Amino acid sequence: MDSLYYERNRNKSFFLFLGITLLLLYQDLLQQYVPVFKSVDEFIGFVFLPVVFILYIYKNEKLYKEEQIIIFLYILFILTGIISSLVNKFQSLSAAISDLVIVSKFLGGYFFARICFGGVILMDYRKYIRATFRTITTVTFVITLLDIIFNVFPKGDKRFFMHSEKLFFSHPTYLALFCVVTLTYLTLVFENRLTDYIYLLQIILVCVSTFRMKAIGMVIIYLLFLTPLRKLKYIKAVTVIAAAIVIISCIIPQINAYYFDSDDSPRNLLTSTGIKIANDYFPMGSGFGTFGSYISGAAYSPLYNMYNLSSTWGLTKNNPFFISDTFWPMILGQFGYMGLFLFILVILQFSLLIKKLRDFDSNILLFCLIPFIYLLVSSTSESSFANYYSVNLFMIIGVAVSQTRQVNHLHNDASKIIKKGGLECQR
């Protein structure tokens, strides 16, 4: 009876996790028509955190050492922002709190999945995952083909030989993100069959049609990792080197175009000014909501006037379109060298967590690696860790990391049952 109750609870948890994943996957589409969906990621990633930690205490869940270090480091990171905000007083309390929520929601997404859905063994539900994301892939692929032929949806900018695809999303970047998440789940249920490759090819072609360099680079990296990980428990050095070359070759042209081709480009100015702010307000930066973040544009920060950026197109008060188009300059400006150092340490701890999956399962490892690499690559050209999609991607990482612990629990429970059975037989 207890096992039946446990199984039902696990089923409910999985379908709730799947529902939230799909909600976040289509959030950009939904928020265009229903504005309330704009706050879904903040609600899941931050507002829901007290409930997450109540569940943590109730379930007596044990965190990995790396997770404990991440929490400690991020508390220090937040304190850095709070202290610099109180000292400099550039923004209102409401703006500072809003920015705190935005820059912290990715971590909330991780622990939300890690604790609330840690009991879900994904491989037990592969048929549902396969059916869901294969359907999504086929529908998206067909719609993309129809759009290329009949121009059904508005197009993105023109790159290479044609306009980039964005379908019903607000920007090609969000279609690329949609494809990356779908590719991630298709990888989870990948079994090296012809049909698996057909679906992978479909979503890869849609991803490439966005003509985002980060998306194309991610596809190449994915193809480099796919075959070795199907055959090995580890990644060969040659694969890592090849992937590094691809990442560098994709990132460098993007960085040149965004930061160095024009001295007065918004990203170039944000980067150089971020360094100036970090030097002027050493070592903790200017504080929450003051530079390079969405809130710094919405509640227009006085720093843009102070550093002569308020007249730059895309950085003006009436048109702050490019203000949040960078990530690391925002971290450096708002939190200073101390905050930058702490955030890099958080990323390194996450990489150590992902390393734990190396000897566990190749599909789960790729399932975790894809979103992590995509976030790092995207951070060179957008506020990836503070973007709405960071919650969905870190939910994937959180539920992936929890898989090792759940399988260990199953093995331990099975051992106890066998031992108990053996004792009863002896009696």
XYZ file of C-alpha atoms in Angstrom:
427
model
C 0.000 0.000 0.000
C 2.857 2.384 0.905
C 4.659 1.617 -2.353
C 1.469 2.333 -4.341
C 1.048 5.679 -2.535
C 4.707 6.514 -3.184
C 4.344 5.614 -6.867
C 1.290 7.856 -7.242
C 3.128 10.751 -5.633
C 6.073 10.228 -7.955
C 3.752 10.234 -10.962
C 2.166 13.482 -9.808
C 5.604 15.022 -9.282
C 6.769 14.053 -12.757
C 3.714 15.406 -14.565
C 3.892 18.620 -12.525
C 7.564 18.957 -13.483
C 6.723 18.315 -17.140
C 3.885 20.857 -17.034
C 6.116 23.567 -15.544
C 8.823 22.768 -18.105
C 6.357 23.219 -20.980
C 4.973 26.412 -19.433
C 8.474 27.904 -19.283
C 9.252 26.565 -22.762
C 6.363 28.557 -24.253
C 6.578 31.501 -21.837
C 7.774 33.957 -24.493
C 4.775 33.086 -26.677
C 2.253 33.159 -23.819
C 3.403 36.501 -22.372
C 2.797 38.214 -25.716
C -0.941 37.619 -25.231
C -1.337 37.205 -21.454
C 0.983 39.620 -19.583
C 0.710 37.704 -16.293
C 2.952 34.998 -17.777
C 5.845 37.478 -17.750
C 6.289 36.760 -14.046
C 6.137 32.954 -14.159
C 9.935 32.535 -14.065
C 10.332 34.970 -11.141
C 7.562 33.199 -9.234
C 9.150 29.781 -9.703
C 12.726 30.929 -9.305
C 12.420 33.246 -6.310
C 8.986 33.786 -4.791
C 8.551 30.030 -4.357
C 11.926 29.642 -2.587
C 10.524 29.670 1.003
C 8.263 26.733 0.095
C 11.267 24.947 -1.441
C 13.292 25.208 1.758
C 10.336 24.145 3.917
C 10.168 21.029 1.740
C 13.940 20.664 2.120
C 13.580 20.522 5.896
C 10.484 18.302 5.747
C 12.038 15.777 3.336
C 15.359 15.819 5.224
C 17.097 16.078 1.857
C 20.885 16.116 1.982
C 22.699 18.524 -0.279
C 26.027 17.862 -1.923
C 29.037 19.692 -0.544
C 29.219 21.720 -3.775
C 25.581 22.792 -3.357
C 26.266 23.984 0.188
C 29.257 25.974 -1.090
C 27.091 27.462 -3.879
C 24.523 28.677 -1.330
C 27.269 30.182 0.858
C 28.975 31.916 -2.084
C 25.708 33.272 -3.449
C 24.732 34.670 -0.053
C 28.058 36.531 -0.061
C 27.314 37.679 -3.622
C 23.892 39.022 -2.594
C 25.386 40.705 0.478
C 27.894 42.412 -1.819
C 24.997 43.877 -3.819
C 23.061 44.867 -0.696
C 26.047 46.641 0.896
C 26.922 48.530 -2.298
C 23.246 49.495 -2.748
C 23.017 50.858 0.804
C 26.295 52.751 0.497
C 25.730 54.289 -2.969
C 21.924 54.720 -2.884
C 21.564 55.041 -6.663
C 18.258 53.158 -6.874
C 15.045 52.898 -4.879
C 14.403 49.956 -2.563
C 11.747 48.495 -4.893
C 14.098 48.630 -7.903
C 16.907 47.001 -5.912
C 14.634 44.185 -4.695
C 13.313 43.587 -8.217
C 16.857 43.298 -9.532
C 17.805 40.947 -6.694
C 14.947 38.638 -7.743
C 15.987 38.700 -11.415
C 19.676 37.915 -10.827
C 18.861 35.160 -8.308
C 16.039 33.286 -10.047
C 18.345 30.885 -11.917
C 19.578 29.546 -8.574
C 15.991 29.315 -7.340
C 15.120 27.297 -10.448
C 17.935 24.865 -9.672
C 16.911 24.227 -6.057
C 13.218 24.203 -6.986
C 13.830 21.213 -9.269
C 16.500 19.671 -7.056
C 14.339 19.565 -3.929
C 10.737 19.516 -5.146
C 11.321 16.994 -7.953
C 14.397 15.203 -6.639
C 12.395 12.005 -6.169
C 11.523 11.744 -9.859
C 13.626 9.220 -11.783
C 13.410 10.604 -15.309
C 14.243 7.340 -17.054
C 11.103 5.783 -15.566
C 9.062 8.268 -17.609
C 11.005 8.176 -20.863
C 7.943 7.159 -22.907
C 6.088 10.312 -21.835
C 9.152 12.507 -22.413
C 9.724 10.907 -25.810
C 6.108 11.318 -26.924
C 5.906 14.934 -25.716
C 9.108 16.258 -27.252
C 8.882 14.254 -30.456
C 5.441 15.769 -31.014
C 6.799 19.243 -30.274
C 9.714 18.628 -32.649
C 7.581 17.445 -35.569
C 5.046 20.260 -35.201
C 7.781 22.897 -34.948
C 9.666 21.472 -37.928
C 6.544 21.427 -40.126
C 5.606 24.977 -39.090
C 9.149 26.153 -39.886
C 9.026 24.597 -43.352
C 5.647 26.218 -44.027
C 6.964 29.562 -42.809
C 10.029 29.379 -45.068
C 7.822 28.596 -48.079
C 4.753 30.768 -47.405
C 6.045 33.467 -44.976
C 3.383 32.754 -42.357
C 5.108 34.525 -39.436
C 7.177 37.719 -39.133
C 10.872 37.188 -39.820
C 13.962 38.107 -37.881
C 16.969 39.977 -39.254
C 18.632 38.930 -42.489
C 21.773 36.880 -42.046
C 23.783 34.947 -44.594
C 21.406 34.184 -47.491
C 17.963 34.553 -45.856
C 16.003 36.050 -42.984
C 16.294 34.289 -39.642
C 13.317 32.313 -38.393
C 11.516 33.198 -35.170
C 8.021 31.714 -35.810
C 5.609 32.813 -33.078
C 8.375 33.908 -30.697
C 9.293 37.546 -30.134
C 12.901 37.085 -31.256
C 14.997 34.402 -33.040
C 17.006 33.991 -29.827
C 13.952 32.581 -28.061
C 13.240 30.118 -30.866
C 16.875 29.005 -30.590
C 16.419 28.550 -26.838
C 13.211 26.586 -27.488
C 15.173 24.270 -29.799
C 18.005 23.822 -27.288
C 15.579 22.750 -24.537
C 13.775 20.385 -26.918
C 17.120 18.973 -28.067
C 18.066 18.445 -24.430
C 15.000 16.308 -23.716
C 15.352 14.361 -26.977
C 18.901 13.559 -25.866
C 17.651 12.238 -22.549
C 15.611 9.525 -24.311
C 18.125 8.947 -27.131
C 18.661 5.225 -27.852
C 20.816 5.349 -30.984
C 17.975 4.372 -33.309
C 17.245 5.796 -36.753
C 14.073 7.500 -35.497
C 16.102 9.225 -32.769
C 18.403 10.732 -35.377
C 15.456 11.857 -37.515
C 13.947 13.863 -34.654
C 17.340 15.266 -33.671
C 17.922 16.370 -37.269
C 14.528 18.102 -37.388
C 15.072 20.206 -34.271
C 18.700 20.928 -35.238
C 17.574 22.303 -38.620
C 15.024 24.549 -36.922
C 17.712 25.711 -34.492
C 20.132 26.530 -37.328
C 17.366 28.460 -39.155
C 17.506 31.117 -36.404
C 21.061 31.960 -37.591
C 22.164 32.733 -34.023
C 25.873 31.957 -33.733
C 25.476 30.690 -30.181
C 22.805 28.244 -31.351
C 24.856 27.040 -34.312
C 27.901 26.648 -32.060
C 25.805 24.691 -29.577
C 24.656 22.332 -32.336
C 28.256 21.675 -33.445
C 29.370 21.052 -29.854
C 26.422 18.735 -29.359
C 27.322 16.684 -32.431
C 30.923 16.438 -31.231
C 29.866 15.092 -27.847
C 27.012 12.832 -28.954
C 28.915 9.908 -30.520
C 31.762 9.681 -27.955
C 29.370 9.738 -25.010
C 27.260 6.967 -26.509
C 30.310 4.694 -26.514
C 32.326 5.853 -23.527
C 31.848 6.616 -19.858
C 34.136 9.608 -20.216
C 34.975 12.335 -22.688
C 38.223 11.999 -24.601
C 40.643 14.932 -24.562
C 40.406 15.260 -28.351
C 36.639 15.832 -28.066
C 37.111 18.519 -25.430
C 39.770 20.244 -27.562
C 37.539 20.103 -30.643
C 34.593 21.485 -28.659
C 36.795 24.274 -27.270
C 37.887 25.224 -30.794
C 34.241 25.374 -31.901
C 33.249 27.487 -28.897
C 36.127 29.913 -29.475
C 35.482 30.157 -33.226
C 31.800 30.885 -32.556
C 32.338 33.295 -29.689
C 35.196 35.394 -31.103
C 33.319 36.668 -34.220
C 30.296 37.363 -32.022
C 32.398 39.252 -29.488
C 34.134 41.205 -32.270
C 30.798 42.157 -33.860
C 29.223 43.134 -30.555
C 32.121 44.751 -28.734
C 34.991 45.808 -31.018
C 33.740 46.524 -34.547
C 32.336 49.861 -33.421
C 33.616 52.021 -30.561
C 30.156 53.435 -29.915
C 28.185 50.150 -30.091
C 25.981 49.660 -26.999
C 27.688 46.434 -25.916
C 31.140 47.960 -26.346
C 30.155 50.995 -24.283
C 28.507 48.855 -21.615
C 31.629 46.708 -21.321
C 34.104 49.578 -21.068
C 31.799 51.493 -18.691
C 31.290 48.404 -16.541
C 35.051 48.295 -15.963
C 35.096 52.019 -15.131
C 32.259 51.585 -12.607
C 34.034 48.617 -11.010
C 37.171 50.757 -10.636
C 35.280 53.824 -9.367
C 33.223 51.847 -6.837
C 35.864 49.317 -5.887
C 35.506 46.577 -4.696
C 31.701 46.033 -4.505
C 30.359 47.950 -7.499
C 27.426 50.336 -7.698
C 24.631 48.098 -6.345
C 21.435 46.388 -7.489
C 19.568 47.768 -10.502
C 22.199 50.350 -11.394
C 23.934 49.119 -14.533
C 23.454 46.643 -17.391
C 20.367 44.959 -15.965
C 16.729 45.100 -17.069
C 15.751 47.042 -13.931
C 18.495 49.602 -14.519
C 16.678 50.491 -17.753
C 13.103 50.238 -16.457
C 13.884 52.399 -13.400
C 16.425 54.380 -15.392
C 19.666 54.419 -13.416
C 21.435 57.767 -12.853
C 24.711 56.061 -13.824
C 23.789 56.277 -17.518
C 23.785 60.073 -17.235
C 26.886 60.111 -15.048
C 28.889 58.056 -17.572
C 27.472 59.810 -20.681
C 25.520 56.808 -21.983
C 22.054 58.377 -21.880
C 22.307 59.701 -25.444
C 23.492 56.413 -27.013
C 20.846 54.747 -29.167
C 19.476 51.698 -27.353
C 20.652 53.004 -23.957
C 18.375 56.042 -23.673
C 15.618 56.434 -21.122
C 12.914 56.194 -23.790
C 14.633 53.356 -25.667
C 16.665 51.152 -23.267
C 16.500 48.248 -25.739
C 20.177 47.199 -25.428
C 20.744 47.975 -21.762
C 20.444 44.329 -20.653
C 22.213 42.856 -23.701
C 25.304 41.962 -21.689
C 25.864 39.857 -18.605
C 29.442 40.015 -17.347
C 29.675 43.837 -17.615
C 26.473 43.963 -15.518
C 28.006 41.690 -12.875
C 31.224 43.717 -12.877
C 29.465 47.100 -12.706
C 26.786 46.285 -10.142
C 28.780 43.937 -7.886
C 32.364 44.967 -8.569
C 35.422 42.747 -8.693
C 34.347 41.006 -5.519
C 30.948 40.071 -6.966
C 32.526 38.935 -10.239
C 34.945 36.684 -8.353
C 32.130 35.174 -6.256
C 29.915 34.543 -9.294
C 32.743 32.797 -11.164
C 33.261 30.579 -8.114
C 29.534 29.693 -8.198
C 29.853 28.665 -11.864
C 32.911 26.552 -11.041
C 31.014 24.763 -8.265
C 28.209 23.985 -10.700
C 30.767 22.491 -13.091
C 31.984 20.238 -10.261
C 28.392 19.144 -9.622
C 27.931 18.261 -13.281
C 31.216 16.340 -13.177
C 29.540 13.916 -10.738
C 27.373 12.704 -13.628
C 30.392 11.710 -15.716
C 30.468 8.120 -14.436
C 26.714 7.804 -14.038
C 24.916 7.895 -17.399
C 25.920 9.448 -20.733
C 22.371 10.597 -21.541
C 21.951 12.286 -18.159
C 25.387 13.891 -18.510
C 24.496 15.402 -21.887
C 21.054 16.336 -20.530
C 22.867 18.448 -17.929
C 25.750 19.693 -20.092
C 23.674 21.145 -22.940
C 21.863 23.848 -20.910
C 24.988 24.651 -18.881
C 27.173 25.182 -21.968
C 24.423 27.135 -23.723
C 24.102 29.522 -20.767
C 27.855 30.141 -20.716
C 28.041 30.739 -24.481
C 24.949 32.997 -24.401
C 26.384 35.079 -21.560
C 28.785 36.682 -24.067
C 25.922 38.422 -25.888
C 22.924 38.549 -23.529
C 22.005 38.442 -19.853
C 21.609 34.658 -19.951
C 21.758 33.921 -16.210
C 19.287 36.748 -15.541
C 17.016 35.930 -18.492
C 13.634 34.237 -18.120
C 14.887 31.010 -19.689
C 17.628 30.545 -17.047
C 15.001 29.099 -14.667
C 14.029 26.372 -17.136
C 17.640 25.512 -17.959
C 18.678 25.338 -14.305
C 15.635 23.219 -13.511
C 17.062 20.721 -16.008
C 20.447 20.848 -14.271
C 18.809 20.461 -10.842
C 16.719 17.426 -11.735
C 19.700 15.892 -13.586
C 22.006 16.202 -10.563
C 19.353 14.590 -8.346
C 19.280 11.455 -10.538
C 22.488 10.012 -9.056
C 21.155 10.311 -5.539
C 17.807 8.746 -6.411
C 19.411 5.731 -8.061
C 21.662 5.288 -5.039
C 18.576 5.380 -2.811
C 16.978 2.674 -4.930
C 20.061 0.478 -4.676
C 20.176 0.967 -0.914
C 16.472 0.182 -0.549
C 16.880 -2.917 -2.712
C 19.818 -4.085 -0.601
C 17.789 -3.649 2.570
C 14.922 -5.660 1.108
C 17.290 -8.465 0.015
C 18.956 -8.551 3.418
C 15.616 -8.509 5.176
C 14.385 -11.345 2.946
C 17.531 -13.340 3.643
C 17.096 -12.996 7.381
C 13.464 -14.110 7.176
C 14.492 -17.170 5.114
C 17.081 -18.095 7.742
C 14.427 -17.919 10.401
